[in-house]
GROMACS .gro file of C-alpha atoms in nm:
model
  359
    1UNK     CA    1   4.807   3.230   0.077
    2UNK     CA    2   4.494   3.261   0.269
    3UNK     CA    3   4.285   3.164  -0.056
    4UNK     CA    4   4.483   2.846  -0.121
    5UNK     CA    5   4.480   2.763   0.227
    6UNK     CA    6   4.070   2.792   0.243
    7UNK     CA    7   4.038   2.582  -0.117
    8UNK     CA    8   4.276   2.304   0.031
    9UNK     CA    9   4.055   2.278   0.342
   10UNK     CA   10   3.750   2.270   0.140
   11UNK     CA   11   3.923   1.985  -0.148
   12UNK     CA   12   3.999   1.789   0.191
   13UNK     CA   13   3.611   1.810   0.305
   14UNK     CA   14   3.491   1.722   0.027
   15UNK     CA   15   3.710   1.393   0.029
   16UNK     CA   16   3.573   1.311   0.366
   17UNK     CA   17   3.219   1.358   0.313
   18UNK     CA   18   3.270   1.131  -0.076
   19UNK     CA   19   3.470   0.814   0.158
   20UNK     CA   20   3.165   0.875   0.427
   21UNK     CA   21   2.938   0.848   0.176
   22UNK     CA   22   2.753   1.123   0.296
   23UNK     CA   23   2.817   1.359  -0.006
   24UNK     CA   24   2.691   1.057  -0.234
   25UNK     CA   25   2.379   1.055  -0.056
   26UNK     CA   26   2.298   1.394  -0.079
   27UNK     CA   27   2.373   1.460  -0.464
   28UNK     CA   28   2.178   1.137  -0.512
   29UNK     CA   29   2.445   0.888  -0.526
   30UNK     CA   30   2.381   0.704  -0.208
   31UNK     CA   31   2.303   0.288  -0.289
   32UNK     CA   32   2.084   0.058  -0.122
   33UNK     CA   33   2.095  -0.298  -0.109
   34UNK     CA   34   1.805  -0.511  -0.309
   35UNK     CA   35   1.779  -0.906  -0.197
   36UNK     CA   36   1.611  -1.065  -0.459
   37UNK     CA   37   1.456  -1.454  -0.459
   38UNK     CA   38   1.255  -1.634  -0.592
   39UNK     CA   39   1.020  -1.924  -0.518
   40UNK     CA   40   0.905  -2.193  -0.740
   41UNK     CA   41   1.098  -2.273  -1.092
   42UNK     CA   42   1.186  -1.961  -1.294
   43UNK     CA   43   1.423  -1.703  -1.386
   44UNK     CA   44   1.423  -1.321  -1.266
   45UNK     CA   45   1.640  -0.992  -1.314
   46UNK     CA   46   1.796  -0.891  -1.147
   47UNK     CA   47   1.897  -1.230  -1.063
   48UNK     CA   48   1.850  -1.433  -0.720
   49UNK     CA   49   2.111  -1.266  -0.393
   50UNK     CA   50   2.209  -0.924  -0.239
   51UNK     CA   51   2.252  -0.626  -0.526
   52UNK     CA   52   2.400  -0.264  -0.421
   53UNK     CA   53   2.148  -0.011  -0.639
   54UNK     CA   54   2.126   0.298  -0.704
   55UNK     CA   55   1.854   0.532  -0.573
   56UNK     CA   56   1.596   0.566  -0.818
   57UNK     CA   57   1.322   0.332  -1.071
   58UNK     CA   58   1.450  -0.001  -1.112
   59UNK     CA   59   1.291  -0.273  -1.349
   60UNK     CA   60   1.211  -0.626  -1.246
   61UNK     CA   61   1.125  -0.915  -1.467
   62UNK     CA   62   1.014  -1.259  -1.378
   63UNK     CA   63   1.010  -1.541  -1.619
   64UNK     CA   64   0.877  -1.899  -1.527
   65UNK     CA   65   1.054  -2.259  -1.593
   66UNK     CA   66   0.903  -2.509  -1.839
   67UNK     CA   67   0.544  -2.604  -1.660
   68UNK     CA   68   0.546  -2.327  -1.435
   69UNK     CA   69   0.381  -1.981  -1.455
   70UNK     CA   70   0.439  -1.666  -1.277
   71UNK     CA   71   0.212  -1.589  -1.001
   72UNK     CA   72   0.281  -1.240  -0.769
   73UNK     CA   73   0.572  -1.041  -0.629
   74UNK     CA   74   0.610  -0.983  -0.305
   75UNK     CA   75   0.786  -0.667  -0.156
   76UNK     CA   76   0.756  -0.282  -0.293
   77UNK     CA   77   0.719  -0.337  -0.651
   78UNK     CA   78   0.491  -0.164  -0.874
   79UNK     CA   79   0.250  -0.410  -0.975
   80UNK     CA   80   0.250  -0.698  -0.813
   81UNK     CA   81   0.098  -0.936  -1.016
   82UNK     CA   82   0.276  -0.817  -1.395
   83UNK     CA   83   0.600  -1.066  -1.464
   84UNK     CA   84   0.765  -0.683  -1.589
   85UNK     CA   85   0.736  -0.422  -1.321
   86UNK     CA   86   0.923  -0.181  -1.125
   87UNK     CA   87   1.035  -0.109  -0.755
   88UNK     CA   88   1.192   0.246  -0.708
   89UNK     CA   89   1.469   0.235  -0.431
   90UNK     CA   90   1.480   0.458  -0.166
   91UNK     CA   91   1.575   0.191   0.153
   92UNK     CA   92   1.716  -0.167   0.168
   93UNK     CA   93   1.468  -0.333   0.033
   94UNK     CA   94   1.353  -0.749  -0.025
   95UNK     CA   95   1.154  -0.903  -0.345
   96UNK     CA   96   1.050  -1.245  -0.396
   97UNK     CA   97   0.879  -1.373  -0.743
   98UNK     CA   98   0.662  -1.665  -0.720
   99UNK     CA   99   0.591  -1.917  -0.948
  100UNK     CA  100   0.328  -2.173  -0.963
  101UNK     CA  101   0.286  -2.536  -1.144
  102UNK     CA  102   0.100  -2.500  -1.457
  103UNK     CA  103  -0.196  -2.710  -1.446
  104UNK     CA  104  -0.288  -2.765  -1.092
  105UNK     CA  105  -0.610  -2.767  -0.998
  106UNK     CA  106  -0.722  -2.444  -0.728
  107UNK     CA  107  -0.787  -2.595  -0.381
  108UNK     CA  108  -1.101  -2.407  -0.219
  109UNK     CA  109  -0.958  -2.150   0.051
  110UNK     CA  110  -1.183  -1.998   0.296
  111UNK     CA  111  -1.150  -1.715   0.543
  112UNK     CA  112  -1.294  -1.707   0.896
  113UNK     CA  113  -1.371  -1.396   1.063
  114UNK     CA  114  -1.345  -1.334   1.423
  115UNK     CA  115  -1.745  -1.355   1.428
  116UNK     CA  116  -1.730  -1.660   1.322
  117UNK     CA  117  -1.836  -1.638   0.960
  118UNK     CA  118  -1.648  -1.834   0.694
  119UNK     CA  119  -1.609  -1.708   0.291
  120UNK     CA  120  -1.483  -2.002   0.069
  121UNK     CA  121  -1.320  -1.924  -0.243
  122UNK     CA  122  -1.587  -2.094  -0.499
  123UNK     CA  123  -1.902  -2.031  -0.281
  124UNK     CA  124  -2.178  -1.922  -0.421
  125UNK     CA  125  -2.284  -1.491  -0.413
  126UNK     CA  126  -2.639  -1.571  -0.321
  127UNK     CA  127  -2.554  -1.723  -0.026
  128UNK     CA  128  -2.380  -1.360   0.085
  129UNK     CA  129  -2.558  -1.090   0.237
  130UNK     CA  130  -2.606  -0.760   0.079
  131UNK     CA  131  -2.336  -0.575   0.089
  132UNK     CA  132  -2.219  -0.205   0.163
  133UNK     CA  133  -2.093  -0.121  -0.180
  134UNK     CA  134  -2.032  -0.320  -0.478
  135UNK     CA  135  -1.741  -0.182  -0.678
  136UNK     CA  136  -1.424  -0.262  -0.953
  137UNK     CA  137  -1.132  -0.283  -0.787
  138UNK     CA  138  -0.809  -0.486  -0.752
  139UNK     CA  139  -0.734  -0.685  -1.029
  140UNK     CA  140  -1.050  -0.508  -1.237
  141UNK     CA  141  -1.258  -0.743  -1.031
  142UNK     CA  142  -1.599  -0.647  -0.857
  143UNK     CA  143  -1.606  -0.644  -0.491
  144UNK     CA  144  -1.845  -0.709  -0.241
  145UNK     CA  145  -1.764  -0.464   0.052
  146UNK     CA  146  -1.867  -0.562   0.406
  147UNK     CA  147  -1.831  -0.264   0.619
  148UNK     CA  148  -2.081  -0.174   0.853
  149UNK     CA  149  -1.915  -0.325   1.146
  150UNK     CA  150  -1.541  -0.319   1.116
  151UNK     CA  151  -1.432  -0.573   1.378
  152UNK     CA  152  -1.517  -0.786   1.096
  153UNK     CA  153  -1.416  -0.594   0.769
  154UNK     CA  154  -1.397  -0.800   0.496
  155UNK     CA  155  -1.388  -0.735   0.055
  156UNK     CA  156  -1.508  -1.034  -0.131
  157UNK     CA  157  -1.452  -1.058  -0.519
  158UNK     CA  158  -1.723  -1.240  -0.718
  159UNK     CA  159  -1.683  -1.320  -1.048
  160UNK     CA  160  -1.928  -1.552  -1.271
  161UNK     CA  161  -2.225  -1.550  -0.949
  162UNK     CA  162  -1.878  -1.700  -0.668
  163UNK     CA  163  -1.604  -1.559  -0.487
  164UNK     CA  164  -1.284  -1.569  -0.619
  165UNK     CA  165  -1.107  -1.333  -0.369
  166UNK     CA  166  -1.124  -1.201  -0.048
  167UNK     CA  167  -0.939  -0.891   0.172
  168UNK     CA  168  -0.920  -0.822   0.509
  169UNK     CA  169  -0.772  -0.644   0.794
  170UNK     CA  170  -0.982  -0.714   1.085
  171UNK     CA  171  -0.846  -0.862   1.422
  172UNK     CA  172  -0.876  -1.247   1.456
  173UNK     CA  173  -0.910  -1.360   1.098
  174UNK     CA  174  -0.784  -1.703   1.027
  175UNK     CA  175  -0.724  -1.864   0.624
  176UNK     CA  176  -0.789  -2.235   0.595
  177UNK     CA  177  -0.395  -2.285   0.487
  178UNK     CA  178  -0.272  -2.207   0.848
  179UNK     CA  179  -0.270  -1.808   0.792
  180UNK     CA  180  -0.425  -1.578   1.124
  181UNK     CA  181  -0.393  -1.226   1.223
  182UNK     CA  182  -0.073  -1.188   1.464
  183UNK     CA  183   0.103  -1.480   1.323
  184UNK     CA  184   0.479  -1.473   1.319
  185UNK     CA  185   0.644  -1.389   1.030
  186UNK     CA  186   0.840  -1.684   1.075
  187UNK     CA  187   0.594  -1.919   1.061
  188UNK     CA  188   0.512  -2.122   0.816
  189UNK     CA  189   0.136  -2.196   0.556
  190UNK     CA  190   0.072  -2.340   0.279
  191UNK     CA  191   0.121  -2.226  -0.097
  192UNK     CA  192  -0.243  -2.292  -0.253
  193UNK     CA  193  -0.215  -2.378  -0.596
  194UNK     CA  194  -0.311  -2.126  -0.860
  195UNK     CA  195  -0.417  -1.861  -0.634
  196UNK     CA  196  -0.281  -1.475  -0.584
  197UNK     CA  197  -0.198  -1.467  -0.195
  198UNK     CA  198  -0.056  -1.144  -0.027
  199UNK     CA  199   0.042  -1.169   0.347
  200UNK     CA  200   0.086  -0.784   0.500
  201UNK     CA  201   0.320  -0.783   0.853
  202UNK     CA  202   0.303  -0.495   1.049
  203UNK     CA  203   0.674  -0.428   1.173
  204UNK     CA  204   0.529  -0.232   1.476
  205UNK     CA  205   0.354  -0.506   1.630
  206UNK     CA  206   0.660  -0.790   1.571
  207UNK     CA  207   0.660  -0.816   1.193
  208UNK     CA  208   0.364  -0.990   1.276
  209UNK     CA  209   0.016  -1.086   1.034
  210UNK     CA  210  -0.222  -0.800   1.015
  211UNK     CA  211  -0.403  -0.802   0.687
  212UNK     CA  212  -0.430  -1.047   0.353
  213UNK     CA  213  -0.528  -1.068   0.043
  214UNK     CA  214  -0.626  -1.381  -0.186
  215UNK     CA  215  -0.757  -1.390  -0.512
  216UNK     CA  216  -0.774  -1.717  -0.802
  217UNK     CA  217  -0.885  -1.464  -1.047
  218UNK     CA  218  -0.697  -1.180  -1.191
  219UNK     CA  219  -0.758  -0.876  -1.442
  220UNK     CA  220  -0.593  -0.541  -1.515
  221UNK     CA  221  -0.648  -0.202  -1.262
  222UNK     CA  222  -0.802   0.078  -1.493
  223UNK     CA  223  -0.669   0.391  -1.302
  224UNK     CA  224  -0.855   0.580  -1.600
  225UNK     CA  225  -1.219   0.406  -1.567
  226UNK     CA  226  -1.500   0.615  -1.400
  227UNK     CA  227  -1.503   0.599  -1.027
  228UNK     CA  228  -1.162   0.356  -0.991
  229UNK     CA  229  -0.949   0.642  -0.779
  230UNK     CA  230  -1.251   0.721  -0.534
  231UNK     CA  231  -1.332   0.356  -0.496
  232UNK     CA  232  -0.895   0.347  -0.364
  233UNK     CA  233  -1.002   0.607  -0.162
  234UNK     CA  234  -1.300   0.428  -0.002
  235UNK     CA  235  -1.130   0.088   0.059
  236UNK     CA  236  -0.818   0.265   0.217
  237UNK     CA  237  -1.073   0.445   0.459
  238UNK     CA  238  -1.204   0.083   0.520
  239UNK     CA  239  -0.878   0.003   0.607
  240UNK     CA  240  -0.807   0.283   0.838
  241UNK     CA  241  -1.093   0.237   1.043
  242UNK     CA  242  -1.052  -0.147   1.080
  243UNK     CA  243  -0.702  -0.056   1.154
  244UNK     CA  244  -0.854   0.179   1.461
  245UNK     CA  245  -1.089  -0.088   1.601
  246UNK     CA  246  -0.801  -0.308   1.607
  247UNK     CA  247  -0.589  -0.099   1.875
  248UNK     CA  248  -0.986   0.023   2.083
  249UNK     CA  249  -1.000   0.311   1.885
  250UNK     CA  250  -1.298   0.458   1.744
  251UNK     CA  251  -1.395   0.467   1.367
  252UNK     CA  252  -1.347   0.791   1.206
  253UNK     CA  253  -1.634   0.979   1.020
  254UNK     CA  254  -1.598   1.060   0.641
  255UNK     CA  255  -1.575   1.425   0.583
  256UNK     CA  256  -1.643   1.499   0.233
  257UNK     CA  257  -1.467   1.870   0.215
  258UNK     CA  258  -1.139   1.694   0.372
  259UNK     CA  259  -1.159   1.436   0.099
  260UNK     CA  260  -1.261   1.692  -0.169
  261UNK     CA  261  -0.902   1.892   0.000
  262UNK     CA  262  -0.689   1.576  -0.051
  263UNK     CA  263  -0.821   1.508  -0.385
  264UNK     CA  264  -0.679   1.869  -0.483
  265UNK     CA  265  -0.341   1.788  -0.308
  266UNK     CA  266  -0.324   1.476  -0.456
  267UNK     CA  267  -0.352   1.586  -0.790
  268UNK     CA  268  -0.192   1.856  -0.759
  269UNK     CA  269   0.123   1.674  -0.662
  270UNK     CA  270   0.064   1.442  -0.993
  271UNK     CA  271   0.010   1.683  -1.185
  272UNK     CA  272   0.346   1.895  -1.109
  273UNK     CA  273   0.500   1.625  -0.993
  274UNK     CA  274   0.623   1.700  -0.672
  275UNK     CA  275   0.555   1.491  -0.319
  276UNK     CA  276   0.513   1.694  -0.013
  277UNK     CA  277   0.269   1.811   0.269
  278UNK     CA  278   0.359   2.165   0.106
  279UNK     CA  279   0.219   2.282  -0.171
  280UNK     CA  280   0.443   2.477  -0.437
  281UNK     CA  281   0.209   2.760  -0.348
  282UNK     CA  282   0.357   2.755   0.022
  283UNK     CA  283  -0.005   2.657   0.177
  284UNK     CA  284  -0.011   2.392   0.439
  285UNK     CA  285  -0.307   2.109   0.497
  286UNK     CA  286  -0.479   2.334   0.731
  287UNK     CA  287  -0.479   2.587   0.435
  288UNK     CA  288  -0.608   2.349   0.168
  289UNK     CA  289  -0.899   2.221   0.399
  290UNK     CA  290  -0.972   2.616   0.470
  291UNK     CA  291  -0.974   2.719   0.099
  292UNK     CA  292  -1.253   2.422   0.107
  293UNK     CA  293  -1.423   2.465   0.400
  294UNK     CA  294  -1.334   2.792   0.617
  295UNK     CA  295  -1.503   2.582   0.907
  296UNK     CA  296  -1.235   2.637   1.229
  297UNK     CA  297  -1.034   2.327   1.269
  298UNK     CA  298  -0.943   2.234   1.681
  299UNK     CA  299  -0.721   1.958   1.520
  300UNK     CA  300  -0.564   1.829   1.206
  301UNK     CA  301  -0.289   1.595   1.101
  302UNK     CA  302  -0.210   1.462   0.685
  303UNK     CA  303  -0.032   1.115   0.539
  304UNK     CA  304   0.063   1.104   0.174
  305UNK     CA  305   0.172   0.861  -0.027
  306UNK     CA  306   0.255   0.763  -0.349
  307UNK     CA  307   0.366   0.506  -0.626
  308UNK     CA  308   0.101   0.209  -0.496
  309UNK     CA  309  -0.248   0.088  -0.757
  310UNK     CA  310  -0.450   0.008  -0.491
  311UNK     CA  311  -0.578   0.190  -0.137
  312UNK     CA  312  -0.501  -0.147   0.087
  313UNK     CA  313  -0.142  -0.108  -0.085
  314UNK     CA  314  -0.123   0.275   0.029
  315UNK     CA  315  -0.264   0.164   0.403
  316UNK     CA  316  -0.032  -0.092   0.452
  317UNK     CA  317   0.272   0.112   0.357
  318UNK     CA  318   0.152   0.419   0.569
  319UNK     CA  319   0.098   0.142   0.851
  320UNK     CA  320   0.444   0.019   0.875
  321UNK     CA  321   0.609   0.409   0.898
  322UNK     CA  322   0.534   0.499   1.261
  323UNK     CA  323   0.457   0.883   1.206
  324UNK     CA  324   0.175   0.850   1.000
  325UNK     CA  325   0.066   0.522   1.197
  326UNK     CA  326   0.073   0.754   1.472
  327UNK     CA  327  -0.198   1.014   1.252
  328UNK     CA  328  -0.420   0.679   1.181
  329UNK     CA  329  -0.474   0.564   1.568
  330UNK     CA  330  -0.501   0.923   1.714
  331UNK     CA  331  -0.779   0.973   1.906
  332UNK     CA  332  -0.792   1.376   1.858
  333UNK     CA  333  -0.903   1.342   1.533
  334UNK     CA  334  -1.325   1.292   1.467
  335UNK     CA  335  -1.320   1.290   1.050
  336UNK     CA  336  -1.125   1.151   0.790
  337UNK     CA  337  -1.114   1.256   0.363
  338UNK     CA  338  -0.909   1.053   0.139
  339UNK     CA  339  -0.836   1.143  -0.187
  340UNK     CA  340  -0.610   0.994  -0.446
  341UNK     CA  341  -0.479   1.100  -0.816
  342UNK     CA  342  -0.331   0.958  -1.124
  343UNK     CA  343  -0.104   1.107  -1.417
  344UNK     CA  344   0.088   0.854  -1.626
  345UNK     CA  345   0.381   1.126  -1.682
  346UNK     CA  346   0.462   1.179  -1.352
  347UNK     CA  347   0.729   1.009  -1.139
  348UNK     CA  348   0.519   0.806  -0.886
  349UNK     CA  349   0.169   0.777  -1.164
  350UNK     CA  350  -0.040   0.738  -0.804
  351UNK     CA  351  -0.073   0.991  -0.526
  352UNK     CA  352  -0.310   0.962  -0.252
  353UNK     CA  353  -0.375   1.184   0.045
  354UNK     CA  354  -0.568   1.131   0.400
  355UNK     CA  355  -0.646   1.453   0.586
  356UNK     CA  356  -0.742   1.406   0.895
  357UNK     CA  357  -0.920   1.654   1.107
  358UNK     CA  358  -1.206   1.726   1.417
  359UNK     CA  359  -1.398   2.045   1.473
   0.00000   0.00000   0.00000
């Protein structure tokens, strides 16, 4: 009697948790809601308004009107700039697809730094100084990188001897079409005609403008070419330390046995496809930067994330969750190593890693 009693009691918990929706989420069958639009004259799927998915890979596809082309996603996707791509669903979650009149010609936008300097889209490369490194990068563009002082960070691509792109994070930048650092992200700028624009908000200062990217040119990523995942690495450094100056704090040092410690993680992770600050071995960050270096560490602290091409993409999303914000401003830590992976069979294909540590 006992027995039945104890089975009905657990049949009737069961219930409860399934109508909570709690049980759902825990086996995996827990939905979130996708908004998708569009802007411009085309067709996408899943089609335009509010969807309840499933958690898990999703596919998007965008396909432009008669006289229209696609342009760029916007939101958590994959690839931003493929019409067919995917967004894997883990939150509530927005994505817009814009498209862009087909023979338009590309008005000249240009970026002002808080120094005072101005990049045009179209100006010539021998008017630019030299740069700190010249590397392939986003869109399998070369890129000027400007980062010797980062209250005025800045990545310009050149292609055929002019820029055709530009990135930055850096406090006080302003675009020509109305776009500044610490706009609203209710205000309103202009769509420039055939050109890739990508406006990052930072959710813990307002939802407000802290970082773009603009491009009129636009190639494949080759996660597979010599030098392409350290050059991720690099740029999201870049971005870290720009991100620091922002908020008064001080640029980190590269540490090349922390980066060398990520790069391991990193793989590892893509390799046996797993995503945690633990390795399957049980060892911890502080472990994996001793098995490097068995220098004492007085403080340490680790971000990882995974599923974005590009380093700026991996900053920005690390940026906007509050813990491992809280890793990139903190002023206990004197050296920084990032190091990212890539493996085509595993669930994410990118994994990148910041260690952060001080001596």
């Amino acid at each position: 009697m006992r027995s039945r009693m104890r089975l009905v009691l657990v049949v009737l918990a069961i219930l409860v948790l399934l109508t909570s929706g709690c049980f759902g989420d825990v086996i995996g069958w827990g939905k979130h809601t996708l908004i998708m639009q569009f802007d411009g004259f085309g067709y996408i799927n899943p089609p335009p308004g509010s969807h309840s998915v499933k958690k898990g890979p999703l596919k998007l596809e965008a396909k432009a009107g008669s006289g229209w082309r696609f342009s760029h996603w916007t939101g958590e996707v994959a690839s931003k700039y493929d019409s067919e791509t995917e967004i894997w669903i883990d939150q509530d979650q927005t994505v817009t697809a814009f498209f862009i009149p087909e023979g338009r010609e590309s008005q000249n936008l240009s970026l002002m730094m808080q120094s005072g300097q101005v990049y045009s889209i179209g100006q010539s490369s021998t008017e630019l100084p030299e740069p700190n490194r010249i590397e392939q990068s986003m869109f399998g563009l070369t890129w000027y990188v400007y980062n010797e002082d980062y209250t005025n960070f800045v990545m310009l691509a050149v292609d055929g001897g002019k820029i055709c792109g530009f990135y930055t994070n850096s406090r006080g930048f302003a675009l020509s079409n109305g776009v500044s650092w610490g706009d609203s992200e209710t205000k309103s700028y202009e769509q420039v005609p055939d050109t890739i624009l990508e406006v990052y908000y930072d959710q813990h200062a307002d939802n407000t403008v802290h970082a773009v990217i603009a491009a009129t040119e636009k190639g494949d990523a080759n996660a597979s070419a010599a030098g392409y995942l350290n050059v991720q690495s690099l740029q999201q450094f870049d971005c870290i330390n720009a991100f620091r100056v922002n908020y008064g704090k001080s640029p980190l040092l590269w540490d090349e046995a922390a980066a060398k410690a990520a790069r391991l993680h990193s793989q590892d992770m893509a390799d046996s496809d797993y995503f945690s600050h633990t390795s399957q071995d049980g060892r911890d960050p502080y472990d994996r930067y001793r098995a490097v270096n068995e220098r004492h560490l007085t403080a340490w602290g680790e971000n990882i994330a995974a599923g974005r091409i590009y380093g700026i993409d991996s900053f920005n999303m690390l940026a906007n969750s509050l813990g491992h914000r809280n890793n990139m401003l903190n002023s206990r830590y004197r050296y920084l190593g990032v190091g990212t992976a890539y493996n085509p069979n595993s669930t994410y294909h990118y994994y990148t890693t910041e260690l952060y540590v001080s001596f």
